[in-house]
Coordinates of C-alpha atoms and ligand atoms in Angstrom, one line a residue:
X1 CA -9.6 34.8 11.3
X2 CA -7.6 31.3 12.9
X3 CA -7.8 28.9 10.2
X4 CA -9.4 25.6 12.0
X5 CA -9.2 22.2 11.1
X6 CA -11.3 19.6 10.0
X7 CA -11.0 15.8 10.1
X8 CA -13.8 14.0 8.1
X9 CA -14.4 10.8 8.5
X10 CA -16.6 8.6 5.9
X11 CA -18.0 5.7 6.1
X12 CA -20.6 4.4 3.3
X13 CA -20.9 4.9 -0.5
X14 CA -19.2 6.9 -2.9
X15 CA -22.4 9.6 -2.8
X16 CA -20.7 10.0 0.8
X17 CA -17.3 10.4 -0.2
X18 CA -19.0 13.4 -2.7
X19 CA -21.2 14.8 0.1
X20 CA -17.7 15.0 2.4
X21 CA -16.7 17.1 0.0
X22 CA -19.5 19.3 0.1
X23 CA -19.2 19.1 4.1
X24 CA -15.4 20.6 3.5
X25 CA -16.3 23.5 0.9
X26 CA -19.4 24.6 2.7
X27 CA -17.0 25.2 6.0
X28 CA -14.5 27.1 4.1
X29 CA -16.8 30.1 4.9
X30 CA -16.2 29.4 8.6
X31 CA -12.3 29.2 7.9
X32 CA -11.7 25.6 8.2
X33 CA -9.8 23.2 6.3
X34 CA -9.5 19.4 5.8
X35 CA -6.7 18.0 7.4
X36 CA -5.4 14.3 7.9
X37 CA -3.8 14.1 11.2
X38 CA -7.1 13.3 13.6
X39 CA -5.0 14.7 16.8
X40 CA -4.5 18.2 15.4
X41 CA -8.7 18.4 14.5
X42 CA -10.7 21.4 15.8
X43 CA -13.3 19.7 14.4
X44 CA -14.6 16.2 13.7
X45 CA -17.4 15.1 11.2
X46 CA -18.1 11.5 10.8
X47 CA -20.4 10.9 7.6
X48 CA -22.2 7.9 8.1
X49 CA -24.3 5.0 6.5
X50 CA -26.7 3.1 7.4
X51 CA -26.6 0.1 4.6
X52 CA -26.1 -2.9 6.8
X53 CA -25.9 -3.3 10.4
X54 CA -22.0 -3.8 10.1
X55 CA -21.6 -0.2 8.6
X56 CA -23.6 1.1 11.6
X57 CA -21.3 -0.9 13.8
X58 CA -18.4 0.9 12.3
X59 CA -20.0 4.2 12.7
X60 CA -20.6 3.8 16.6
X61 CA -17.2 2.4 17.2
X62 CA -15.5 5.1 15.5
X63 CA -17.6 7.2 17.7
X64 CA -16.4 5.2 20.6
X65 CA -12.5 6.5 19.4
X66 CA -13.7 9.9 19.2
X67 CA -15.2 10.1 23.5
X68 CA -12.0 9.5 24.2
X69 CA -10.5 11.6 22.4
X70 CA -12.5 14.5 23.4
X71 CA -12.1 13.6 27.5
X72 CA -8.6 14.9 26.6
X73 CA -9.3 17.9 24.4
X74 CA -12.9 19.1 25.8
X75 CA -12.8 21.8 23.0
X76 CA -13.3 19.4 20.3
X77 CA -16.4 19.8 18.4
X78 CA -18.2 16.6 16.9
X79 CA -20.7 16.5 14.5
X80 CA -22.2 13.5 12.8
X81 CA -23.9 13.7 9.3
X82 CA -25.0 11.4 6.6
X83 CA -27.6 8.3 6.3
X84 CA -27.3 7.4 10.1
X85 CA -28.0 10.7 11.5
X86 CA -30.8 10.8 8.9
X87 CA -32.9 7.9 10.5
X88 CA -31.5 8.4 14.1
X89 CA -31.3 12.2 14.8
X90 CA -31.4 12.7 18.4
X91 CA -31.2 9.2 19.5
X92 CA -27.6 10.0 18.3
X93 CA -27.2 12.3 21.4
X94 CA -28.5 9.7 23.9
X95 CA -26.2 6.8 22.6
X96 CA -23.3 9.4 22.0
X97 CA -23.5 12.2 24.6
X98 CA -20.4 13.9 23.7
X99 CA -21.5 14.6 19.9
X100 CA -22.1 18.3 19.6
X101 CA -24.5 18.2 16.1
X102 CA -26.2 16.2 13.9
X103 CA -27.3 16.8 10.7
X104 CA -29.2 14.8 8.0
X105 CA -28.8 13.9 4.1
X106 CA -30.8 17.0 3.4
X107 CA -28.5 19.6 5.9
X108 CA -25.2 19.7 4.4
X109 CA -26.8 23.6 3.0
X110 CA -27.3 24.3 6.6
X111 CA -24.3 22.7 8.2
X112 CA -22.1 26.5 8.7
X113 CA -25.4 28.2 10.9
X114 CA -25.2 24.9 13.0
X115 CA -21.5 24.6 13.8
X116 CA -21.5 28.5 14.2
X117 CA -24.1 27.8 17.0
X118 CA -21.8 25.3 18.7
X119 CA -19.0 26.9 18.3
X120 CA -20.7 29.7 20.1
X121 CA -21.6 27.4 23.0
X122 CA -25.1 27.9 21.8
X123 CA -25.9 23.9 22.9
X124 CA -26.2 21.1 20.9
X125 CA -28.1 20.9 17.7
X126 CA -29.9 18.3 15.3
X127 CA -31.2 18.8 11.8
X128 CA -32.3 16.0 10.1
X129 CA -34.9 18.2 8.3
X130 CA -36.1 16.3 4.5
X131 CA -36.0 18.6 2.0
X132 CA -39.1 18.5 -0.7
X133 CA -37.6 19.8 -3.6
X134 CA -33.9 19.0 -4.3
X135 CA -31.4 20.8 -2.2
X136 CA -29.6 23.3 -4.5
X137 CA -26.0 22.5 -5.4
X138 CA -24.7 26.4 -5.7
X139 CA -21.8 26.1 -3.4
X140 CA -20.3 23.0 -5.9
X141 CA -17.5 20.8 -3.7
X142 CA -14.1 22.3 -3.8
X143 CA -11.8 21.8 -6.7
X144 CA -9.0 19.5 -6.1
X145 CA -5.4 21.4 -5.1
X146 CA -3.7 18.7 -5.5
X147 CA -3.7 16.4 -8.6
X148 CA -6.8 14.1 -8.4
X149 CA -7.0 12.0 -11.8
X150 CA -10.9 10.6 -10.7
X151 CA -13.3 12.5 -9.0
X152 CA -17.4 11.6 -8.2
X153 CA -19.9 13.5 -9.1
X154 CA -23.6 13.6 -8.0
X155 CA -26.3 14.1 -10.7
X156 CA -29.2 12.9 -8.7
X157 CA -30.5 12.5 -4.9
X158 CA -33.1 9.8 -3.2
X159 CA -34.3 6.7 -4.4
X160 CA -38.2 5.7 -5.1
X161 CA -37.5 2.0 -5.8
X162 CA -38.3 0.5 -2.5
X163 CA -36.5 -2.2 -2.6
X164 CA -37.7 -4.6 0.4
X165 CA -34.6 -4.7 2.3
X166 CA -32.8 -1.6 1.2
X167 CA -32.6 1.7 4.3
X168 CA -32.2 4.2 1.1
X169 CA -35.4 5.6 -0.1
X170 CA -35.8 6.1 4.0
X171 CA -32.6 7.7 4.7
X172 CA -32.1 9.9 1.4
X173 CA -35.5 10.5 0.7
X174 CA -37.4 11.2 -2.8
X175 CA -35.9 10.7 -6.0
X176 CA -34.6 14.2 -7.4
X177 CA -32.1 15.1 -10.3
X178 CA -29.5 18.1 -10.4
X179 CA -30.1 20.0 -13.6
X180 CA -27.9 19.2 -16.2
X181 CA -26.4 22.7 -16.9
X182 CA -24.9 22.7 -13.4
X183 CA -23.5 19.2 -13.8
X184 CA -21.6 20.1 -17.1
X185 CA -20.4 23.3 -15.3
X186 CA -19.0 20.7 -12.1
X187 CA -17.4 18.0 -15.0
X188 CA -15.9 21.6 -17.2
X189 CA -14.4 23.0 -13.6
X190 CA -13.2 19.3 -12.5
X191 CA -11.7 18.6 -16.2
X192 CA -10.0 21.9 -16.4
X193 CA -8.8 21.7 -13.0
X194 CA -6.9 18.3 -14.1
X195 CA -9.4 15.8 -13.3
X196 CA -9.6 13.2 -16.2
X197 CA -12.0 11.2 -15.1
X198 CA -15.4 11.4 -13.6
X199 CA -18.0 9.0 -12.0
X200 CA -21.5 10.4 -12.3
X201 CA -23.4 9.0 -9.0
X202 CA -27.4 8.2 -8.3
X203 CA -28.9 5.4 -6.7
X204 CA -30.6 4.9 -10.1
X205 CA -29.1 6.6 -13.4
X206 CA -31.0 5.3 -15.9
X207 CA -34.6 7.0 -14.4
X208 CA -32.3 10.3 -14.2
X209 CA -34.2 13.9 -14.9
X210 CA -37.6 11.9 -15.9
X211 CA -39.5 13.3 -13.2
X212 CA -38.3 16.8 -13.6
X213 CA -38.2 16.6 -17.7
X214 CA -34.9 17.4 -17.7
X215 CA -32.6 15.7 -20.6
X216 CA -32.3 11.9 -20.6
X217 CA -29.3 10.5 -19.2
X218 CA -28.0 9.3 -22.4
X219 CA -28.3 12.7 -23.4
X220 CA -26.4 13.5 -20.7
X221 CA -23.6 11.2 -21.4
X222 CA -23.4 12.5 -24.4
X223 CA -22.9 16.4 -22.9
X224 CA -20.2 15.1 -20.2
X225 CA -18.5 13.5 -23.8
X226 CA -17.9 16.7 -25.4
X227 CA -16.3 18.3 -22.1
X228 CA -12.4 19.2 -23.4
X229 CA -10.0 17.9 -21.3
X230 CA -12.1 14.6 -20.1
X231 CA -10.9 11.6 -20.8
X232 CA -13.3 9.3 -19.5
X233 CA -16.7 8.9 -17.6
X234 CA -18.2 6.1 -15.9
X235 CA -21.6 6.3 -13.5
X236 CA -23.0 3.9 -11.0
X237 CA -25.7 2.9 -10.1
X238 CA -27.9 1.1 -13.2
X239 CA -31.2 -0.3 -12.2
X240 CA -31.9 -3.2 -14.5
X241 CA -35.4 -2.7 -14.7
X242 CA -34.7 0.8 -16.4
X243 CA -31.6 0.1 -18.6
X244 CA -32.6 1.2 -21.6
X245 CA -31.7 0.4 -25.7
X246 CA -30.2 4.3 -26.2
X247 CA -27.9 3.5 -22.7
X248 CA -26.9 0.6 -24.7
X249 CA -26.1 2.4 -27.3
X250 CA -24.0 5.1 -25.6
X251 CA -21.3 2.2 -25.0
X252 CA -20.8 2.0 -28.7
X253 CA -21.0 5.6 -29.7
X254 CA -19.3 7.7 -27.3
X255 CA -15.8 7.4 -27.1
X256 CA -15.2 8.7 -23.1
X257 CA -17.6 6.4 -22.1
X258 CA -15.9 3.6 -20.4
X259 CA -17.1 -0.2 -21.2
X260 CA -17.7 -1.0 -17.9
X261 CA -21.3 -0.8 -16.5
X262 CA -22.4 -2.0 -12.8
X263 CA -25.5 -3.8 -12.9
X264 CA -26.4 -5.3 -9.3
X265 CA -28.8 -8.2 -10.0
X266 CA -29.5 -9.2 -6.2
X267 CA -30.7 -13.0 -7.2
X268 CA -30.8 -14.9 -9.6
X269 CA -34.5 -16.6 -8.3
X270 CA -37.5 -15.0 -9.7
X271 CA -39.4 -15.5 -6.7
X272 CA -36.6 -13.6 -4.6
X273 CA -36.4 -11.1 -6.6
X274 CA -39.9 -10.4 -6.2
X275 CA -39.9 -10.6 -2.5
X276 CA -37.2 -7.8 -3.1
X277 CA -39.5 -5.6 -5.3
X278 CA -36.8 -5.4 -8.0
X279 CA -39.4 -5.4 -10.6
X280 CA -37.6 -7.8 -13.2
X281 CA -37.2 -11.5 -13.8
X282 CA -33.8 -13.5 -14.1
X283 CA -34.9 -13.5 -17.8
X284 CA -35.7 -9.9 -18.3
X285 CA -32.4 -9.3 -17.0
X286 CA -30.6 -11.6 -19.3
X287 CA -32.1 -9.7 -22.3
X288 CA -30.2 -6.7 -20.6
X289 CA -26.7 -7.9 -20.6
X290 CA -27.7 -9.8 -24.0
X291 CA -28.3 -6.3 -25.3
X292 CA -25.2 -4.3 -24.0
X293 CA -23.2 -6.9 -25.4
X294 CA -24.5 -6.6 -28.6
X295 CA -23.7 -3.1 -28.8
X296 CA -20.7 -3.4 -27.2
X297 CA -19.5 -7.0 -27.3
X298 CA -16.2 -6.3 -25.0
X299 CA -18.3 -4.4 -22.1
X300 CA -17.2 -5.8 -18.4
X301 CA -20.4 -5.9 -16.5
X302 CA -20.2 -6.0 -12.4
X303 CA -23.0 -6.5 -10.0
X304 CA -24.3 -6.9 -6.5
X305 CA -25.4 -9.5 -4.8
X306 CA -27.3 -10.5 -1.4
X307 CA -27.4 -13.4 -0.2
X308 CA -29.9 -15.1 2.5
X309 CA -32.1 -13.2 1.9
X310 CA -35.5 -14.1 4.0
X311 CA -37.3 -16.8 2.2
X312 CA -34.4 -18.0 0.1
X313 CA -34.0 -21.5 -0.3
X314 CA -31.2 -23.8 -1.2
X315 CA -33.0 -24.0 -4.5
X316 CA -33.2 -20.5 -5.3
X317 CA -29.2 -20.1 -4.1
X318 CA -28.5 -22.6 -7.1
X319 CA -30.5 -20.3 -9.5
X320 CA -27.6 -17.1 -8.3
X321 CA -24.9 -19.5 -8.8
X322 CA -26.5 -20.5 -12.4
X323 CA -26.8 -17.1 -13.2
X324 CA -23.2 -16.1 -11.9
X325 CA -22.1 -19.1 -14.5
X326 CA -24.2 -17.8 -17.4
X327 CA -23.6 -14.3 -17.5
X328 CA -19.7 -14.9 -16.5
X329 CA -19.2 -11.7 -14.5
X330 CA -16.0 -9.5 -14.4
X331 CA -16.4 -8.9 -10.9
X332 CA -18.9 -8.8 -8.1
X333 CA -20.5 -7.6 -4.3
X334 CA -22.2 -10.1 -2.3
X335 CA -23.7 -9.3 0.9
X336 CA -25.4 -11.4 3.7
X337 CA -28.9 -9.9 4.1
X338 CA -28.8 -7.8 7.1
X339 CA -32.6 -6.3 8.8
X340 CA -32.8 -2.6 8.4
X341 CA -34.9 -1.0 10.5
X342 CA -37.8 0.5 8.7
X343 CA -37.3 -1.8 5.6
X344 CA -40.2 -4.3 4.9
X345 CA -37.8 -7.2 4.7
X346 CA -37.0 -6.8 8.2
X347 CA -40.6 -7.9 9.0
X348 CA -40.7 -10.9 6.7
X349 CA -40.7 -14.5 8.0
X350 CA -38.1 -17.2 7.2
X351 CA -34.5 -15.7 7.8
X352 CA -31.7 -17.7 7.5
X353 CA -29.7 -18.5 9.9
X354 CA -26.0 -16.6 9.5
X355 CA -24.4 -20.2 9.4
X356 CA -26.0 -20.6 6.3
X357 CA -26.0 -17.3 4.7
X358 CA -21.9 -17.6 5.5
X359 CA -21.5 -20.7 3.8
X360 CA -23.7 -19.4 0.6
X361 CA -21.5 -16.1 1.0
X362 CA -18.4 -18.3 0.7
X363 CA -19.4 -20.9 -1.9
X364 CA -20.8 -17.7 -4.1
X365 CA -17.2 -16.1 -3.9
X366 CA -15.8 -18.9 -4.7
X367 CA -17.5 -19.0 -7.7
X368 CA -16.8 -16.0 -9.3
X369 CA -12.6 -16.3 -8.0
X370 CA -12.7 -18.5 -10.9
X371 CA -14.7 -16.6 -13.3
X372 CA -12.4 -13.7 -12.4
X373 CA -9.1 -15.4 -13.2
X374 CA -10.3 -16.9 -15.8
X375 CA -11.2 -13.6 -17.5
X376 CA -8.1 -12.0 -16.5
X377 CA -6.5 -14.9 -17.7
X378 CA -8.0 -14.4 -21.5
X379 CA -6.5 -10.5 -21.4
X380 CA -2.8 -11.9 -21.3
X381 CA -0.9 -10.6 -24.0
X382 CA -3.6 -7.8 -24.7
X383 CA -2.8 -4.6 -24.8
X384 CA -4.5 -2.4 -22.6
X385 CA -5.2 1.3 -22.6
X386 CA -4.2 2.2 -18.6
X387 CA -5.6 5.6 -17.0
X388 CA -2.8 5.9 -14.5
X389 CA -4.2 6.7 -10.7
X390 CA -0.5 6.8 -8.5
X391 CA 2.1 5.3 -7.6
X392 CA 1.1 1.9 -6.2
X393 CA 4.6 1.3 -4.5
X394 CA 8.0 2.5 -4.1
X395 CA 10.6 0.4 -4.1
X396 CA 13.7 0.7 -1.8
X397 CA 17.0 0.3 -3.1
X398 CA 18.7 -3.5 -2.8
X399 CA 21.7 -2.5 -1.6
X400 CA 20.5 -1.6 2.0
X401 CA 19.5 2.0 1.7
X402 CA 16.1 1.1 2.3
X403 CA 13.3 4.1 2.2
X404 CA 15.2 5.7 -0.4
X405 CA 13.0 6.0 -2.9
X406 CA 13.9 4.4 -6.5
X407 CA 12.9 7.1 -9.1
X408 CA 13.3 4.3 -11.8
X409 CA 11.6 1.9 -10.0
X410 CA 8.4 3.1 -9.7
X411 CA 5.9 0.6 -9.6
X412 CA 2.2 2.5 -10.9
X413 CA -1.4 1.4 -10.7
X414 CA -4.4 2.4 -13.0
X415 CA -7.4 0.9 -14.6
X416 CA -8.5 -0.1 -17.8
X417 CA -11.8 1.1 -20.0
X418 CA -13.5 -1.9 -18.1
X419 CA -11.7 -1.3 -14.8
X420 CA -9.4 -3.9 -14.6
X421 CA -6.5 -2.9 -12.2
X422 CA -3.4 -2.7 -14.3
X423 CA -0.2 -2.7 -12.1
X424 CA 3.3 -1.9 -14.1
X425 CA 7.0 -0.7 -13.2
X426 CA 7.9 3.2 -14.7
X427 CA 11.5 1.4 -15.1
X428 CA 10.0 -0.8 -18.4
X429 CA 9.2 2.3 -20.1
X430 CA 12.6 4.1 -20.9
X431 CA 11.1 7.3 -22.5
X432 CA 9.0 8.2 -19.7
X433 CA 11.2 6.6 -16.5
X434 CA 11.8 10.5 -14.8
X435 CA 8.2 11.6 -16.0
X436 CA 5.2 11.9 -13.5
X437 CA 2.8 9.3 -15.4
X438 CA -0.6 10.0 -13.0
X439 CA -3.5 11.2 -15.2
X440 CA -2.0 10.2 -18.2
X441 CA -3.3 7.2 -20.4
X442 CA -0.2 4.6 -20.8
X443 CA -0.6 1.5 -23.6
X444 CA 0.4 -1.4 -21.4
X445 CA 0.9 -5.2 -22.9
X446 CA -0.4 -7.7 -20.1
X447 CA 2.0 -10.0 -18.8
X448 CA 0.6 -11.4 -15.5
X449 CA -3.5 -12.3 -14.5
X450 CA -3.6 -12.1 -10.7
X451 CA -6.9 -13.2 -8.8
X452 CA -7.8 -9.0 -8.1
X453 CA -5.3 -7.4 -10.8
X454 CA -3.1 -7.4 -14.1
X455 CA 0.4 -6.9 -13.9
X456 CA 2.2 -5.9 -17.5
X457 CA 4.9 -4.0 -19.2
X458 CA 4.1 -0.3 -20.3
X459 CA 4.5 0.2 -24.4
X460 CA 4.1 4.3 -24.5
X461 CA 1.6 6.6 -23.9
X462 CA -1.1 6.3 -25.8
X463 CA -2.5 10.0 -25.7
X464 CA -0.1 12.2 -23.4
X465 CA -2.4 15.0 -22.0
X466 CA -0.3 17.3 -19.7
X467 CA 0.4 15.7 -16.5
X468 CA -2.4 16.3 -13.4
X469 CA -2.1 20.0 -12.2
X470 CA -0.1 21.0 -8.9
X471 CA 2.1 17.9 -9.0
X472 CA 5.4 17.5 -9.6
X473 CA 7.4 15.3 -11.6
X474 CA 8.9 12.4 -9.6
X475 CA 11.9 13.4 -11.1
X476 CA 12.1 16.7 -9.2
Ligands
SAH501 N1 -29.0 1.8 -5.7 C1 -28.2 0.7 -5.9 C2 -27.7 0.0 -4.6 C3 -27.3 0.8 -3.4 S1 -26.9 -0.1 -2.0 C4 -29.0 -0.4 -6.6 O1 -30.2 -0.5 -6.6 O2 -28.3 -1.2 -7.2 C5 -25.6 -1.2 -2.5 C6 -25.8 -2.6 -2.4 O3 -26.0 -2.9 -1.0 C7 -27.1 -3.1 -3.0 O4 -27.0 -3.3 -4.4 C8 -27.3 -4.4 -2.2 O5 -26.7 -5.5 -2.9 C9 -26.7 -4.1 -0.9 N2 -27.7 -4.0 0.2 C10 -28.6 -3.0 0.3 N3 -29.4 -3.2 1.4 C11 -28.9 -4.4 2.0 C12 -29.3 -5.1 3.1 N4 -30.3 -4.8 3.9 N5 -28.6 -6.3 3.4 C13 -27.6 -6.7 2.6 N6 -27.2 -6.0 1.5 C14 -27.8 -4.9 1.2
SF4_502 FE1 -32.0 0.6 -2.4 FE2 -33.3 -0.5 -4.4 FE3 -33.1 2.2 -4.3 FE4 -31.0 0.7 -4.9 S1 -32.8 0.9 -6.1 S2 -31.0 2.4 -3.5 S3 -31.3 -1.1 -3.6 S4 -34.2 0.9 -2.9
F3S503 FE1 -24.8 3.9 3.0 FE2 -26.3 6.0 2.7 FE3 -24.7 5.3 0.7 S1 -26.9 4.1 3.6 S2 -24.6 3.1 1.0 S3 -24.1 6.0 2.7 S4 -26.8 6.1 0.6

């Protein structure tokens, strides 16, 4: 059978970037395969999300690229999936006449029958059908081929919260956890594929496998910190309301787990936050990060923010910038509020104007700039333990033979435990300069604080597990 490609495009969270990967092993059975160049695509998926009206806007103007491209190549198949297609299912085919299928959060299981019909000329198809039960995960996303150090994985679908202004619960549906035998199985074939790091992915971690009395996810932690190979784990996303004293914990006992924990706050006003149905107080979550520091004093702590939402008044702005200033964040989202169709908060009265939720955008970022540097600032002369992602640049030679790679210049980027980007040049590090230095952990002594990274000189390698699978050395 003629192998046919497939361009995927995504748009949205990191559960989007793991679904793609679903999208691509489930059409291996119909002989395609991923490929990069757009213009050589037998197929075109965009995966979409619906978050904020700017995300949609993206969606439909990358749909706009894609009519064009098909008035030239009429064979073209296009097929949108993910949170949009979820709440607008046919309406997709009005607005985009030229998309052959889409296919809801729930479909990805079902995606092959459908493009099998298309391809067949069997007219255009939509599923956006909600599953009741969680859909089962027995076709797992492909292994990497070529040398991934991080990779996401998906321990639980849907979101029961209902946060007033959030399009989630309506566009993935019920909550639902994956049991935890399968996800140990994903994190064992990731790791021994060469994958050294894993993100475990729900809207909502810390209520993962209580409906289903499966383990806790602590419990879980600790299985994904006894698979061989692994070097470190982190997850996102933490509800404060449900952070509990054994997650705590887990940062001081288990040794994979990395100290960094994203804990989106939204406000810092306790009558916004109950406007938003968060279901804590500014206080309830400062006994949180109170808490996780005291059981891990150097944990970096991120969060989210919105800002305008309806309702909020200059006052209750002040209380987020309070709370920015007391808790001293690593680093930080902030959105302006944006009306989601089918969200409560999209009915409520009071919005504020966009002049004013970009000026409380700006003086919020503003903010935490300093905070930022000021925390980089402290890790100067630190050293830092770096999980090494790629090469971040290559530098051309001086002498005018520019694009010619300079083997002993590489300049390589990575993260620390508490996800600080750590930038540093292979050349420092004399041992190592011809070895290929992604996946491996590299002791790095910080010499420069930028405002979004760290800059320092590479010591050694700190534990020297055998370089990512299927690449090369730079050497070569
Ligand atoms: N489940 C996660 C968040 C997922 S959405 C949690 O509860 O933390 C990611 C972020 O988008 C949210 O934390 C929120 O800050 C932002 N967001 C969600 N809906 C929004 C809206 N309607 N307008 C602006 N920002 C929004
Ligand atoms: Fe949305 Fe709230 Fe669920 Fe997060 S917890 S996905 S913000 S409804
Ligand atoms: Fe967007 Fe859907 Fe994720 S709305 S943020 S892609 S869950």
């Amino acid at each position: 059978m003629k192998v046919k490609n497939l361009y995927i495009q995504t748009i949205g969270c990191q559960m989007n970037v793991y679904d793609s990967e679903k999208i691509a092993s489930t059409l291996v059975s119909l002989n395609y395969r991923k490929t990069a160049d757009i213009g050589a695509a037998d197929l075109i998926i965009v995966n979409t999300c619906a978050i904020r009206e700017k995300a949609e806007q993206k969606v439909f103007s990358f749909l706009g690229r894609l009519s064009r491209l098909k008035k030239n190549r009429p064979n073209l198949l296009i097929g949108v999936g993910g949170c949009v297609a979820q709440q607008q299912g046919e309406k997709i085919l009005e607005r985009a006449p030229f998309v052959d299928l889409v296919f809801g959060t729930h479909a990805i299981a079902r995606l092959p029958r459908m493009v099998k019909g298309v391809e067949k000329h069997a007219g255009r198809v939509v599923d956006v059908e909600k599953a009741s039960a969680i859909e089962p995960f027995d076709e797992p996303p492909e292994l990497p081929k070529s040398g991934q150090v991080s990779r996401f994985v998906t321990i639980m679908q849907g979101c029961d919260n209902y946060c007033t202004y959030c399009v989630v619960p309506y566009v993935r549906g019920r909550e639902a956890s994956r049991r935890p035998e399968d996800i140990i199985s994903e994190i064992e074939r990731l790791a021994a594929a060469g994958v050294r790091e894993v993100t475990l992915l729900g809207q909502n971690v810390n209520s993962y496998g209580e409906k289903e009395g499966l383990c806790s996810f602590p419990e879980l932690l600790a299985r994904a910190n006894a698979v061989e190979g692994l070097l470190r784990i982190r997850f996102t996303t933490s509800h404060p309301k449900d952070l509990s004293t054994a997650l705590c914990r887990a940062f001081r006992d288990l040794p994979k787990l990395c100290r960094h924990i994203h804990l989106p706050v939204q406000s810092g006003s306790n009558p916004i936050l109950k406007r938003m149905n968060r279901r804590y107080t500014r206080e309830n979550y400062l006994e949180k990060v109170a808490e996780l520091r005291k059981f891990c004093p150097q944990i970096a702590i991120s969060s989210d923010f919105i800002v305008g939402f309806p309702g909020e008044e200059p006052a209750d702005f002040e209380q987020t910038l309070d709370l920015i200033r007391t808790v001293e964040f690593d680093s930080l989202f902030a959105f302006k509020y944006s009306d989601r169709f089918e969200a409560p908060a999209s009915r409520f009265n009071d919005k504020v104007p966009e002049r004013e939720q970009n000026m409380r955008l700006q003086r919020l970022l503003e903010e935490q700039d300093r905070i930022t540097l000021f925390k980089h600032r402290s890790l100067l002369g630190s050293i830092q333990e770096v999980l090494v992602e790629g090469v971040s640049r290559r530098h051309s030679l001086p002498n005018g033979d520019a694009g010619k790679p300079l083997v002993g210049a590489l300049q390589w980027t990575g993260r620390t435990s508490a996800n600080k980007i750590v930038n540093f040049e292979q050349d420092a590090l004399r041992a190592l300069s011809r070895e290929n230095l992604k996946g491996r952990l590299v002791r790095v002594k910080i010499e420069k604080a930028h405002a979004h990274s760290l800059w320092g000189i590479p010591l050694n390698t700190a534990t020297v597990p055998s370089a990512v699978k299927g690449e090369k050395s730079y050497a070569a």
